[in-house]
mmCIF file of C-alpha atoms in Angstrom:
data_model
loop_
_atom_site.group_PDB
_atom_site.id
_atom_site.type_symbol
_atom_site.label_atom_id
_atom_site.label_comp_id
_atom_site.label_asym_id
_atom_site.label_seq_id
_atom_site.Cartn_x
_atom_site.Cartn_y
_atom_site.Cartn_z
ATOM 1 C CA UNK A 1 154.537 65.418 70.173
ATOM 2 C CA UNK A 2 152.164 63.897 72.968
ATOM 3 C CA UNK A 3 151.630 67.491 74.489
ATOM 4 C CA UNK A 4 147.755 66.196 75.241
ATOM 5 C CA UNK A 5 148.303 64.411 78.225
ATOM 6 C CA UNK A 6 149.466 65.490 81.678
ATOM 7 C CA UNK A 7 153.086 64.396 81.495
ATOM 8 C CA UNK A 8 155.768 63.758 84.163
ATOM 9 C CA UNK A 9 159.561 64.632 83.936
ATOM 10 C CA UNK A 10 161.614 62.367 86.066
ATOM 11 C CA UNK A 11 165.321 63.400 86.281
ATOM 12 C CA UNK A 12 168.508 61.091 88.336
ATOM 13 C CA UNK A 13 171.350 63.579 87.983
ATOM 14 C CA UNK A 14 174.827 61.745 89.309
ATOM 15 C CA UNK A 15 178.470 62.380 88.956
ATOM 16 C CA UNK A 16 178.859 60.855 85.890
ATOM 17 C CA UNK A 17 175.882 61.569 83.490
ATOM 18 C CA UNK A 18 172.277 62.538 84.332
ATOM 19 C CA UNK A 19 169.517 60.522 83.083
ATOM 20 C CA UNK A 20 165.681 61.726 82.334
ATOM 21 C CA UNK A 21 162.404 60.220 81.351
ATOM 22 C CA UNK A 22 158.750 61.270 80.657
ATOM 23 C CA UNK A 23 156.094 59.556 81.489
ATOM 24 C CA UNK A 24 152.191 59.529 81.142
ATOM 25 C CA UNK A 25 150.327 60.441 84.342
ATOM 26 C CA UNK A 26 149.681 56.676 85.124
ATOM 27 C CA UNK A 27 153.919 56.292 84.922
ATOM 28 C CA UNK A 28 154.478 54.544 82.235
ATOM 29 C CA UNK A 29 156.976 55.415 79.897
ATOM 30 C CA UNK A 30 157.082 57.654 77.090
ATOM 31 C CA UNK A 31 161.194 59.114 75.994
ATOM 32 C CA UNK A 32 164.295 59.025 78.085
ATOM 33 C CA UNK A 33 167.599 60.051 77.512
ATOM 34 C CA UNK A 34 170.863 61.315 79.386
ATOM 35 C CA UNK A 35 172.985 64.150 79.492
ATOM 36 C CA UNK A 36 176.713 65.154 81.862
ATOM 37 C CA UNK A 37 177.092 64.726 84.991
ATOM 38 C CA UNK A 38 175.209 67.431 87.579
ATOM 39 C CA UNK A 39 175.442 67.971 91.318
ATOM 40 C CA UNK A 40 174.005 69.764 93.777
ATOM 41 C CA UNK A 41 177.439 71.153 94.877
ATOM 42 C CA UNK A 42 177.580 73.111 91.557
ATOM 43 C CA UNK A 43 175.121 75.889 92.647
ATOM 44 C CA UNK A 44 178.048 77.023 95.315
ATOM 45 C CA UNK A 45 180.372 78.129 92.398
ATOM 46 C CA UNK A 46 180.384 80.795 89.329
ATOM 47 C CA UNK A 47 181.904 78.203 87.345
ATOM 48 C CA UNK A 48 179.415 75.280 88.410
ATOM 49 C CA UNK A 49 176.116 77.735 88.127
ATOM 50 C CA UNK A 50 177.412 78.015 84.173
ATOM 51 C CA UNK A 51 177.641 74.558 83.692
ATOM 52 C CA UNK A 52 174.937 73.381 85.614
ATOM 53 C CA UNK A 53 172.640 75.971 83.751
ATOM 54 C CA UNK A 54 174.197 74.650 80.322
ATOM 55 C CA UNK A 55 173.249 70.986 81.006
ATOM 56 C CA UNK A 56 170.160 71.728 82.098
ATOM 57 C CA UNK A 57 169.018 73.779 79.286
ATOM 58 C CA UNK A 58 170.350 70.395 76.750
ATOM 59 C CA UNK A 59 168.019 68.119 79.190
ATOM 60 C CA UNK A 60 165.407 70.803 78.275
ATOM 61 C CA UNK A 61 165.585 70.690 75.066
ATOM 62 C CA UNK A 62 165.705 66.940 75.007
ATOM 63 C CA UNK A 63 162.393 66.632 76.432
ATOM 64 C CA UNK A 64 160.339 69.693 75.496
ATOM 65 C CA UNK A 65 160.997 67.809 71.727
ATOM 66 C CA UNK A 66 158.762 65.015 73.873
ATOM 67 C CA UNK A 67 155.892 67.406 75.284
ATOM 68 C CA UNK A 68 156.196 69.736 78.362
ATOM 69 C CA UNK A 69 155.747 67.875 82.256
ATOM 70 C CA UNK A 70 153.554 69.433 84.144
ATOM 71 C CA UNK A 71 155.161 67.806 87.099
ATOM 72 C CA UNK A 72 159.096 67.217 87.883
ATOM 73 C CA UNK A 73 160.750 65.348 90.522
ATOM 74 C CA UNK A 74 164.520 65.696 90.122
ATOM 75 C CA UNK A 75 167.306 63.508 92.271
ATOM 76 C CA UNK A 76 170.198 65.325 92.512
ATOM 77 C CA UNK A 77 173.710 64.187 93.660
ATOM 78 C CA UNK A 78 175.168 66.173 96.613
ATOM 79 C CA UNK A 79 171.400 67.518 97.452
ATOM 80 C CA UNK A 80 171.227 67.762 101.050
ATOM 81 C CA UNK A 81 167.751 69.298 101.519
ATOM 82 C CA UNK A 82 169.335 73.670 102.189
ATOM 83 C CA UNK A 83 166.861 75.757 101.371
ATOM 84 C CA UNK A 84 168.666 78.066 98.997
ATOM 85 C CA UNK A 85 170.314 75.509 96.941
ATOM 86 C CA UNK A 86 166.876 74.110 96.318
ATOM 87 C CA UNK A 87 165.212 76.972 95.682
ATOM 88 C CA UNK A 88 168.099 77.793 93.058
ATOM 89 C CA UNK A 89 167.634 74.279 91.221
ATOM 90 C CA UNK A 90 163.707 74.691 91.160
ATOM 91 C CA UNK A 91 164.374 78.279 89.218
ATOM 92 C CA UNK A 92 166.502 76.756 86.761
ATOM 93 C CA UNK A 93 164.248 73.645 85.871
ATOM 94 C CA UNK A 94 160.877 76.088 86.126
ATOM 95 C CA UNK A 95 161.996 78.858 83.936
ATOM 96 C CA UNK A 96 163.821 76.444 81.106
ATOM 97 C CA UNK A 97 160.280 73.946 81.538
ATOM 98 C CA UNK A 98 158.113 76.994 81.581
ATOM 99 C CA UNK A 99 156.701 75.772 84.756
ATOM 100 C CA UNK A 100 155.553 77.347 87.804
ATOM 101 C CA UNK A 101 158.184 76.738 90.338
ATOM 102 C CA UNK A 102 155.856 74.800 93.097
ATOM 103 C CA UNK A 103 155.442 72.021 90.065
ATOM 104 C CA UNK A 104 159.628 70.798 90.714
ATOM 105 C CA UNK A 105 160.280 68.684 93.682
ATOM 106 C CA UNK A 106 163.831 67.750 94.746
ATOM 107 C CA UNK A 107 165.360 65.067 97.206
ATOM 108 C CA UNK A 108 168.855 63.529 97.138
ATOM 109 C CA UNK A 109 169.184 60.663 94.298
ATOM 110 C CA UNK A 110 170.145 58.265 96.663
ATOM 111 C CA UNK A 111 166.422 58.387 97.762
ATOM 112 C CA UNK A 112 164.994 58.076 94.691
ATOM 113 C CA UNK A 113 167.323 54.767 94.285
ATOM 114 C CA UNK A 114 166.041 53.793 97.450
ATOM 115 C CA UNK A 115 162.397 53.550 96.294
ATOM 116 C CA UNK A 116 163.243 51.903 93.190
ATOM 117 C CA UNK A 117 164.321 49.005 94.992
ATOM 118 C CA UNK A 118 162.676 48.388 98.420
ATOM 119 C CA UNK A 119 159.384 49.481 100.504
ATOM 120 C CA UNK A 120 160.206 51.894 103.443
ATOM 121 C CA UNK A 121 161.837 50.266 106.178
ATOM 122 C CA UNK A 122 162.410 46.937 103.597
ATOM 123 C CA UNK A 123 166.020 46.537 103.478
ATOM 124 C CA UNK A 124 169.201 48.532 102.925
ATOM 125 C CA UNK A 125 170.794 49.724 99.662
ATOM 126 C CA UNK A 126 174.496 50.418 99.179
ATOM 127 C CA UNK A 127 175.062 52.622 96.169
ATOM 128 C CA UNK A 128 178.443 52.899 94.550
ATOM 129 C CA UNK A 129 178.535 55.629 91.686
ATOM 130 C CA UNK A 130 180.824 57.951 91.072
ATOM 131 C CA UNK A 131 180.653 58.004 94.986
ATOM 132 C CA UNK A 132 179.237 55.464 97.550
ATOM 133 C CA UNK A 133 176.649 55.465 100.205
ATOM 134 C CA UNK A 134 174.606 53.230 102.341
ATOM 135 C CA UNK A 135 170.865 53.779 102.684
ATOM 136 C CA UNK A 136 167.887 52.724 104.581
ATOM 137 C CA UNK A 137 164.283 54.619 104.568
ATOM 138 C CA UNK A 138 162.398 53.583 108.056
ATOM 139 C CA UNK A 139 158.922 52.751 107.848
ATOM 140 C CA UNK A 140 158.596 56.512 109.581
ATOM 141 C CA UNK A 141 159.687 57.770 106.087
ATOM 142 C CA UNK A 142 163.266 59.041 107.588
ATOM 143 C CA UNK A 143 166.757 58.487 105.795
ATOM 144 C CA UNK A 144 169.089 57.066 107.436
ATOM 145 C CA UNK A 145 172.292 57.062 105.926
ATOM 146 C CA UNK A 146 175.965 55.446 106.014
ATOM 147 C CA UNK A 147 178.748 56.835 104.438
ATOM 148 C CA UNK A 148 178.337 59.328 101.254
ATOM 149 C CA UNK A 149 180.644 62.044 102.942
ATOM 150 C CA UNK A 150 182.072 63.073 99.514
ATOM 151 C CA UNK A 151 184.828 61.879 97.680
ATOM 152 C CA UNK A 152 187.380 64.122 99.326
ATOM 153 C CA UNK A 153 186.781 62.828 102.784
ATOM 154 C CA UNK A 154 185.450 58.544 102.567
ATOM 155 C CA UNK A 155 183.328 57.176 99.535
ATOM 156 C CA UNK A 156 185.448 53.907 99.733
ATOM 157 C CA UNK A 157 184.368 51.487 97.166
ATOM 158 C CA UNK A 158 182.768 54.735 95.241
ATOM 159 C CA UNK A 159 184.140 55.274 91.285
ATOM 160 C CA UNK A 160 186.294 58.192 91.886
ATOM 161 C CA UNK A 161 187.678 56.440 95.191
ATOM 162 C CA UNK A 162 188.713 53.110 92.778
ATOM 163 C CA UNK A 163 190.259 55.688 90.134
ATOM 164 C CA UNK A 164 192.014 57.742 93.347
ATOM 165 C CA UNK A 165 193.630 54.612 94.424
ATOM 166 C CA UNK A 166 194.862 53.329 91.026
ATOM 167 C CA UNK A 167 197.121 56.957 90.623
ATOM 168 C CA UNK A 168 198.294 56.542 94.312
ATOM 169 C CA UNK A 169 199.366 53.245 93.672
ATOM 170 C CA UNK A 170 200.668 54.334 90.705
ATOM 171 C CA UNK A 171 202.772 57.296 91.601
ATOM 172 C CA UNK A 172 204.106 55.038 95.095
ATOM 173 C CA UNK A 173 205.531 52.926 92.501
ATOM 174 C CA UNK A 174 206.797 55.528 90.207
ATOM 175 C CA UNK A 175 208.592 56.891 93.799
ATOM 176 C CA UNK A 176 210.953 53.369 94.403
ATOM 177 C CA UNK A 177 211.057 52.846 90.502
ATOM 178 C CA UNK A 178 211.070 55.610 88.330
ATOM 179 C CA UNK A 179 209.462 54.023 84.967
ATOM 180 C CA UNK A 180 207.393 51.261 86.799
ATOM 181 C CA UNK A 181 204.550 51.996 84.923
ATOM 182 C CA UNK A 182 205.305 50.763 82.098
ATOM 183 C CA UNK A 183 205.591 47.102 82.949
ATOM 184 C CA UNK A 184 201.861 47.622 84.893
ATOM 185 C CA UNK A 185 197.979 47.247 82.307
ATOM 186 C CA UNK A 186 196.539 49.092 85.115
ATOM 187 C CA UNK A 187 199.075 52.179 84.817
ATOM 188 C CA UNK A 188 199.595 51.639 80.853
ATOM 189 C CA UNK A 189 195.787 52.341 80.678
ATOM 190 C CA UNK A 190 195.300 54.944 83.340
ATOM 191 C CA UNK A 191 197.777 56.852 81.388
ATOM 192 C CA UNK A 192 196.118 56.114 78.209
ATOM 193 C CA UNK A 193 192.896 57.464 79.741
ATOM 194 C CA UNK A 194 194.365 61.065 81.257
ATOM 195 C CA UNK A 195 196.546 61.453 78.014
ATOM 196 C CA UNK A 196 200.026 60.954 79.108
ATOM 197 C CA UNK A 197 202.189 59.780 82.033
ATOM 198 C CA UNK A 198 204.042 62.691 83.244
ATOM 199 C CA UNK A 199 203.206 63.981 87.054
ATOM 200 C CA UNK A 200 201.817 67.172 85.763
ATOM 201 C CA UNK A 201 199.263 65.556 83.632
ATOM 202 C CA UNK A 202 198.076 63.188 86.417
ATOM 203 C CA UNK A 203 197.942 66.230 89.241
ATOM 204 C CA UNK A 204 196.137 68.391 86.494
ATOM 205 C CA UNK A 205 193.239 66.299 86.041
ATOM 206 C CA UNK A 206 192.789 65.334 89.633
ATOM 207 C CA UNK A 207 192.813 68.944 90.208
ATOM 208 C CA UNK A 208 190.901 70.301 87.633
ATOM 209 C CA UNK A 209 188.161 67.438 86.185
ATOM 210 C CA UNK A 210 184.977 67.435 87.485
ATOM 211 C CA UNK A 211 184.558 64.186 90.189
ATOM 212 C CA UNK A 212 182.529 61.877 87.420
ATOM 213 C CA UNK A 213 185.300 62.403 84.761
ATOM 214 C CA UNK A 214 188.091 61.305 87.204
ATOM 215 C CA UNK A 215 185.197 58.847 88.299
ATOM 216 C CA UNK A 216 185.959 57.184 84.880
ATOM 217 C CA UNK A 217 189.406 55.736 85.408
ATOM 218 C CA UNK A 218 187.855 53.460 87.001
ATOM 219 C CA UNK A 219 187.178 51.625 84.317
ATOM 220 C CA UNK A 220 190.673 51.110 83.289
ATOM 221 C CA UNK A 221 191.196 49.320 86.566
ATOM 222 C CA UNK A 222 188.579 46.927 85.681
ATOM 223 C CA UNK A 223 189.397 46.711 82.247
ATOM 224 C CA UNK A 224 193.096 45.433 83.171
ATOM 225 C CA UNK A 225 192.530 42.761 86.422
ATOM 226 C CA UNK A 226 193.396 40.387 84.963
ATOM 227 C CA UNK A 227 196.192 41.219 83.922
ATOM 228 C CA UNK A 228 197.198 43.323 86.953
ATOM 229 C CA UNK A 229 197.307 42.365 90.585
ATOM 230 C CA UNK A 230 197.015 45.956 91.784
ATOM 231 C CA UNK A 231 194.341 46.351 89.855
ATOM 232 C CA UNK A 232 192.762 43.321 91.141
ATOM 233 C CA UNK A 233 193.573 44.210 94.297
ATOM 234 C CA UNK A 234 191.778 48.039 94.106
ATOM 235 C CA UNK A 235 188.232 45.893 92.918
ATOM 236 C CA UNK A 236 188.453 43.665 95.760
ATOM 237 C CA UNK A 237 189.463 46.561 98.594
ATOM 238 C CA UNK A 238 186.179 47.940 97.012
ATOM 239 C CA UNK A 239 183.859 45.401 97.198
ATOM 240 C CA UNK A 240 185.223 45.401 101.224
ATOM 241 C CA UNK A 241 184.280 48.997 101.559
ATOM 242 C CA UNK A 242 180.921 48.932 100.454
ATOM 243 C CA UNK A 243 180.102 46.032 102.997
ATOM 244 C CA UNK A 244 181.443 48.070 105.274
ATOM 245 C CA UNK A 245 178.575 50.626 104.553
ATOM 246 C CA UNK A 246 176.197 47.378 104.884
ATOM 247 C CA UNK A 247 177.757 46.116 108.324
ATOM 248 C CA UNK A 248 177.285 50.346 110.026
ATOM 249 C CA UNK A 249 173.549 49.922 108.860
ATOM 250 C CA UNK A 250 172.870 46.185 110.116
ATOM 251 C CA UNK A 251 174.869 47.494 113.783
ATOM 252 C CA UNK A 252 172.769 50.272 113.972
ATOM 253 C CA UNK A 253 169.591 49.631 113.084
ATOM 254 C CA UNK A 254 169.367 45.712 112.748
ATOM 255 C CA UNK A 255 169.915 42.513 110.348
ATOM 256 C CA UNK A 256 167.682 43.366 106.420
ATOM 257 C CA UNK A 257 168.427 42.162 103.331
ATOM 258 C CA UNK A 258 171.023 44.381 100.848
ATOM 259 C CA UNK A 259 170.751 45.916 97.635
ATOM 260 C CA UNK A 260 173.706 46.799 95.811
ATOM 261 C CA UNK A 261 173.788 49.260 92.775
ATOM 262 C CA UNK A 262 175.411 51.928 90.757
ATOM 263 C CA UNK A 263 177.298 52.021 87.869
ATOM 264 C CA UNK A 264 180.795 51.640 89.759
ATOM 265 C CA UNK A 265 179.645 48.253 91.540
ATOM 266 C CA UNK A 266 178.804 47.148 87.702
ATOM 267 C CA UNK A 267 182.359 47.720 86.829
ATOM 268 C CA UNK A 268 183.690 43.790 87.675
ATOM 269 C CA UNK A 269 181.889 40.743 89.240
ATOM 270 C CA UNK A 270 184.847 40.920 91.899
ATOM 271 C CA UNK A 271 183.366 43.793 93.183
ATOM 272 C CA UNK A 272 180.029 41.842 94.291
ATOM 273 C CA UNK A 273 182.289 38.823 95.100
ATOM 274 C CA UNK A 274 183.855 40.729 97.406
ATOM 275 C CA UNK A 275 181.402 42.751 98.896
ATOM 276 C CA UNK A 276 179.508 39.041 99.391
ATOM 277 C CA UNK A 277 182.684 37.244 101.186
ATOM 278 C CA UNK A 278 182.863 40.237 103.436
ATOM 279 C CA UNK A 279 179.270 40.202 104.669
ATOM 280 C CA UNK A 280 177.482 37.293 107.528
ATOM 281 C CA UNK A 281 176.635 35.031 105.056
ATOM 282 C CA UNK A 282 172.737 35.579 106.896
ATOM 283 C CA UNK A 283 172.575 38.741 105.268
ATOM 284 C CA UNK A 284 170.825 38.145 101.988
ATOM 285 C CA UNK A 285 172.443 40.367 99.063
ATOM 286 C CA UNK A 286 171.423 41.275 95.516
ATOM 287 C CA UNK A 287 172.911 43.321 92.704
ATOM 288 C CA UNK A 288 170.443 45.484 91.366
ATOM 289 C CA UNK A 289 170.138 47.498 87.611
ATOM 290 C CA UNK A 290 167.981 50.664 89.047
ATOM 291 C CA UNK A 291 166.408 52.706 86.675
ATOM 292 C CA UNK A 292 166.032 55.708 89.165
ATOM 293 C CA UNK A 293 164.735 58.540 86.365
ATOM 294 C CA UNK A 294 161.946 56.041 85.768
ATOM 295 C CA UNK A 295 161.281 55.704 89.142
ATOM 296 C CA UNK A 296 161.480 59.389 89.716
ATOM 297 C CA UNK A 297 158.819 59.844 86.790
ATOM 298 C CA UNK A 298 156.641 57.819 88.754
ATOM 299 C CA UNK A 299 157.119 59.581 92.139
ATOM 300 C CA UNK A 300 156.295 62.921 89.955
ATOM 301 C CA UNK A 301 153.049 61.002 88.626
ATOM 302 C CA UNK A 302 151.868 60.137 92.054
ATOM 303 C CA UNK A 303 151.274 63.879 92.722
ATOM 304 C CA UNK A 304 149.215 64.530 89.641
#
């Protein structure tokens, strides 16, 4: 236990799995770990408060075996700054921390991946998770964004957008040649993945898996692109859509280097290639590994 020092929680919660560390008041380091997937959007449902609550009690566990923060800053996924939705997250993390409510801050996660990788107004990151956005923080402190609609409406080059068109191409094929799948790695493994390749399966777990667990699939389709045109196809076409997010922030607000991260745009180096070939080749890029709970410890140490 290190309960005699101020400690700082710092949780990135994403589609896919939500990460945590605790760190000293000066920043540095002390446990991490990672448990599912949260978002934002689950506060809007009866069946998303339950599992929302659930995760967050594990991540509460997980660290109180650490020490208890005396200072949280949380990223969530989906967190668009209303009022009630943040006040609902800062009861949950204060009553299972045994913290007054005042001591959890929230933003979007997207910011807190922002500030792991450039100074206000430095540059522009494109982040490709379960989801995709672009993002740039002015020197005023304001986000600007391009993209992250949700993966219903855009979120080209975004996990569950790679995984969406993998079954569409899929279930075209299946439409001109009932059986096509099996002479395709991409569909063999997609299949393999969802747990059979009847239509009822695949429209069940679109329909019913949360967004990070259909996010997943993805990595069949980068697992097989070698062996599989459409699948190589799907990993370039998303390398092209996350430039795209680059090119709306370089019209709008002028030329800056690029960042891009997330665990989707670490899925293939096509992905990068891609996203490179389809950018000015004056526009510097990097692909970054952000550690954004980290970073979000240290944004909760600043206040202390």
């Amino acid at each position: 236990m290190t309960e005699l020092r101020p400690l700082c929680l710092g949780i990135d919660a994403g589609g896919s799995r939500t990460r945590w560390a605790l760190a000293a008041a000066d920043g540095a380091p002390l446990a991490e770990g990672e448990v599912a997937g949260l978002s934002a959007l689950q506060a809007h449902t009866d069946a998303g408060r339950d599992v929302a609550q659930a995760t967050l009690a594990e991540l509460a566990t997980a660290v109180l075996g650490h020490g208890r923060p005396v200072a949280v800053h949380a990223g969530l996924s989906g967190f668009g700054g209303a009022e009630a939705v943040g006040e609902q997250w800062r009861r949950w993390l204060s009553t299972l921390l045994d913290l007054p409510a005042g001591a959890v801050v929230l933003s979007n996660d997207i910011e807190i991946a922002y500030r792991a990788s450039f100074r206000a107004g430095e540059g522009y990151l494109v982040y490709a998770g379960t989801g995709s956005i672009g993002a740039w923080i002015d020197g005023d402190g304001s986000f600007r964004r391009a993209g992250g609609r949700g993966v219903l409406l855009d979120d080209g080059g975004g996990g569950y957008w790679i995984a969406r068109e993998a079954l569409r191409h899929i279930w075209r094929a299946e439409d001109e040649q009932p059986g096509a799948w099996q002479a395709s790695p991409m569909a063999r493994a997609v299949f393999a993945q969802i747990g059979g390749s009847d239509w009822d399966r695949s429209r069940q777990f679109m329909h019913v898996s949360e967004r990070g667990q259909v996010g997943m699939l993805a990595l069949a389709v980068a697992e097989t692109c070698a062996q599989d045109p459409a699948a190589a196809d799907i990993l370039h076409r998303a390398g092209a859509e996350l430039a795209r997010l680059a090119l709306a922030l370089v019209q709008r607000f002028g030329a800056r280097p690029v960042a891009l991260a997330g665990r989707a745009s670490q899925l293939h180096p096509m992905i990068l290639a891609a996203m490179r070939a389809a950018l000015p080749p004056t526009i510097s890029l990097t692909h970054q590994t952000i550690e954004a709970h980290h970073a979000a410890a240290r944004l909760a140490a600043v206040r202390l």
